[in-house]
C-alpha positions as MATLAB code, in Angstrom:
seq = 'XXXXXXXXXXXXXXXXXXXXXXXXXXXXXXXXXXXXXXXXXXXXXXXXXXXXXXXXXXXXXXXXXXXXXXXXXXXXXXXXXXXXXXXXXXXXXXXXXXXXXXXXXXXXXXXXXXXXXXXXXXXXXXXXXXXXXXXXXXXXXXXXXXXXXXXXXXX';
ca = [
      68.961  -31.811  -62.807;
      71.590  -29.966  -60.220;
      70.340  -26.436  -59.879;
      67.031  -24.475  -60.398;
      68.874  -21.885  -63.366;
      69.210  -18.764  -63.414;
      65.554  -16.803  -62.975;
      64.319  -20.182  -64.736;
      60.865  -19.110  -62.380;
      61.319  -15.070  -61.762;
      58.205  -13.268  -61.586;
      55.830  -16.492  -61.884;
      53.310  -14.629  -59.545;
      50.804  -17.478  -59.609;
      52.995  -20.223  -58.632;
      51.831  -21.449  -54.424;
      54.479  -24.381  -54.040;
      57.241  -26.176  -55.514;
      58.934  -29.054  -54.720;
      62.659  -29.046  -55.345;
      64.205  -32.006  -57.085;
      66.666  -34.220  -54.423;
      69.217  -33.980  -57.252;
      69.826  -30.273  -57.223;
      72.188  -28.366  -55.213;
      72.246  -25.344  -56.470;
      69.671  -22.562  -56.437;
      70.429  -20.109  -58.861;
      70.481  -16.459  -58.753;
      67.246  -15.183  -58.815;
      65.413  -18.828  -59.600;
      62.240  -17.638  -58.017;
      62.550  -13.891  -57.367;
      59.042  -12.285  -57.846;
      57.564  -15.280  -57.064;
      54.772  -12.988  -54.991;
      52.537  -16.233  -54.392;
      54.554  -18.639  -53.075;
      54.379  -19.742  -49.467;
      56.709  -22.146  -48.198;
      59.833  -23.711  -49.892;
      61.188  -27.153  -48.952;
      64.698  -27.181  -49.485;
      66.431  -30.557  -50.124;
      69.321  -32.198  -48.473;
      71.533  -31.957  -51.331;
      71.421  -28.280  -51.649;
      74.404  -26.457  -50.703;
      74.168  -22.753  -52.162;
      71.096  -20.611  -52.421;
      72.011  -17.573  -55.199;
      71.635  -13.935  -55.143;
      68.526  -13.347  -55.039;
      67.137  -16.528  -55.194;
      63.851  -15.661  -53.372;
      63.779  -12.023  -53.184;
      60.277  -10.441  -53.217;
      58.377  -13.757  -52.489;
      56.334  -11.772  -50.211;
      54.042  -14.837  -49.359;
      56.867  -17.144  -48.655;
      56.226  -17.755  -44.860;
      58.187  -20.545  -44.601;
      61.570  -21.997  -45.227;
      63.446  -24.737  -44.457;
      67.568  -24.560  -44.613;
      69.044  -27.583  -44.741;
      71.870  -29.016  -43.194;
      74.755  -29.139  -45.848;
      73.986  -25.191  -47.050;
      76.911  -23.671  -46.672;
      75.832  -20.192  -48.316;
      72.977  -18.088  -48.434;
      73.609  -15.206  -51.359;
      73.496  -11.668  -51.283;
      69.748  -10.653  -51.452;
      68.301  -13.869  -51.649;
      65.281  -13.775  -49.193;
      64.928   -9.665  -49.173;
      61.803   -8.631  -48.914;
      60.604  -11.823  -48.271;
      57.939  -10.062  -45.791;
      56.218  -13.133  -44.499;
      58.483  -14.731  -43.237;
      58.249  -15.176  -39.319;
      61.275  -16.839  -38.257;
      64.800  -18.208  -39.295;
      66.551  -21.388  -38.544;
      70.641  -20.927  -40.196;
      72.242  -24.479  -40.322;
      75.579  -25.295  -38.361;
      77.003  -25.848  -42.572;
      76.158  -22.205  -43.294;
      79.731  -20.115  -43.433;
      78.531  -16.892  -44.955;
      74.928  -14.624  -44.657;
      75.215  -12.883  -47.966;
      74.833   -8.614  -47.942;
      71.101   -7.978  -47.316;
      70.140  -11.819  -47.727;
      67.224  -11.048  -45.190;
      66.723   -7.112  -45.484;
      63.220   -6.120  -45.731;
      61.453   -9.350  -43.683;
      59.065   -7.153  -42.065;
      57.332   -9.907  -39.961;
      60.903  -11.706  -39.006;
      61.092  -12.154  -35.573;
      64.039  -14.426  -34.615;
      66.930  -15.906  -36.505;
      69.365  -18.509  -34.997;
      72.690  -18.140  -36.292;
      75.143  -21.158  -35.319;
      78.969  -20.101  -34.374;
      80.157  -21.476  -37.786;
      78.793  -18.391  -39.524;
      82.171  -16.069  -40.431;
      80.733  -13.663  -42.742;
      77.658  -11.875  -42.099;
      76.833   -9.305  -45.175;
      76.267   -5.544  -44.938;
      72.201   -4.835  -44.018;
      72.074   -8.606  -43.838;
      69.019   -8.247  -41.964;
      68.427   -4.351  -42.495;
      64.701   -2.880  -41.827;
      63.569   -6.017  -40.566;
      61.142   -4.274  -37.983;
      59.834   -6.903  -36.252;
      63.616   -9.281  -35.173;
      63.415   -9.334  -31.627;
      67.180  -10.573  -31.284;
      69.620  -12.782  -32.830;
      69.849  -16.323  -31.110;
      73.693  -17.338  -31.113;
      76.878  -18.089  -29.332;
      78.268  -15.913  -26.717;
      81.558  -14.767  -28.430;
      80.885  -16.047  -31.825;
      80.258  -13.628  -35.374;
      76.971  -13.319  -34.786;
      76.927  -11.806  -31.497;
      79.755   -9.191  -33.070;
      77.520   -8.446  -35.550;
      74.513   -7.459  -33.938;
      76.372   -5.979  -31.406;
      77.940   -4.159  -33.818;
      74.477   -3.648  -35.675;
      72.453   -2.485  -32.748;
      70.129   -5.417  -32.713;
      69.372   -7.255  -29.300;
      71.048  -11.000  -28.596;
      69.836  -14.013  -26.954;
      72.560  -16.458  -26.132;
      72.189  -20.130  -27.252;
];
């Protein structure tokens, strides 16, 4: 198996945890949106493309692990994911899809390495609680919140 298909677990309401298969590497669009139960995600090495809205709505899901080797988060994919506390953005992430983390009411930090190049409209849009993005003086990141309004700490 190479990717979680396409909404192969959307709206599974009762499902807690999953363990993703080393072999996959894909996570396709909307594989576990709805998944209102779930509360952490272990994402394996191999993985290097989380879909559109992969894990939208998993309003449990407090934590996440991003792998190195992910090189794209889609558009939507954590949105109203309103658990989750805090985001760590590998150095092999290029692009932060449009709204990918909109609607995390409890996020309070995100690091965002200098690699990132394309940060998506409302990327992280109504996220109330993001004290600042964590990144590179000079780098995307600090344009876009900048840009955005939202505070900076510099890494």
């Amino acid at each position: 198996m190479t990717e979680i298909a396409y909404r192969a677990f959307e709206n599974c309401t009762a499902l807690k945890g999953i363990t993703i298969p080393e072999s996959v590497t894909f996570i396709g669009v909307g594989a576990f949106e709805g998944c209102e139960g779930l509360k952490n995600v272990a994402i394996p090495e191999g993985v290097t493309e989380i879909g559109d809205y992969a894990f939208m709505v998993c309003e449990s899901l407090a934590s996440v692990r991003l792998p190195e080797g992910v090189t794209e988060i889609g558009d939507w994919a954590f949105e109203g994911c309103v658990a989750l506390k805090n985001i760590i953005i590998p150095e092999s992430v290029t692009r932060i899809g449009v709204g990918a983390f909109a609607n995390c009411l409890r996020l309070e930090s995100v690091i965002i390495p200098e690699n990132v190049t394309s940060i998506g409209y409302g990327a992280f849009k109504d996220c109330k609680s993001l004290e600042s993005i964590n990144c590179v003086k000079g780098s995307f990141a600090d344009e876009y919140a900048n840009e955005n309004g939202i505070k900076v700490k510099y890494i």
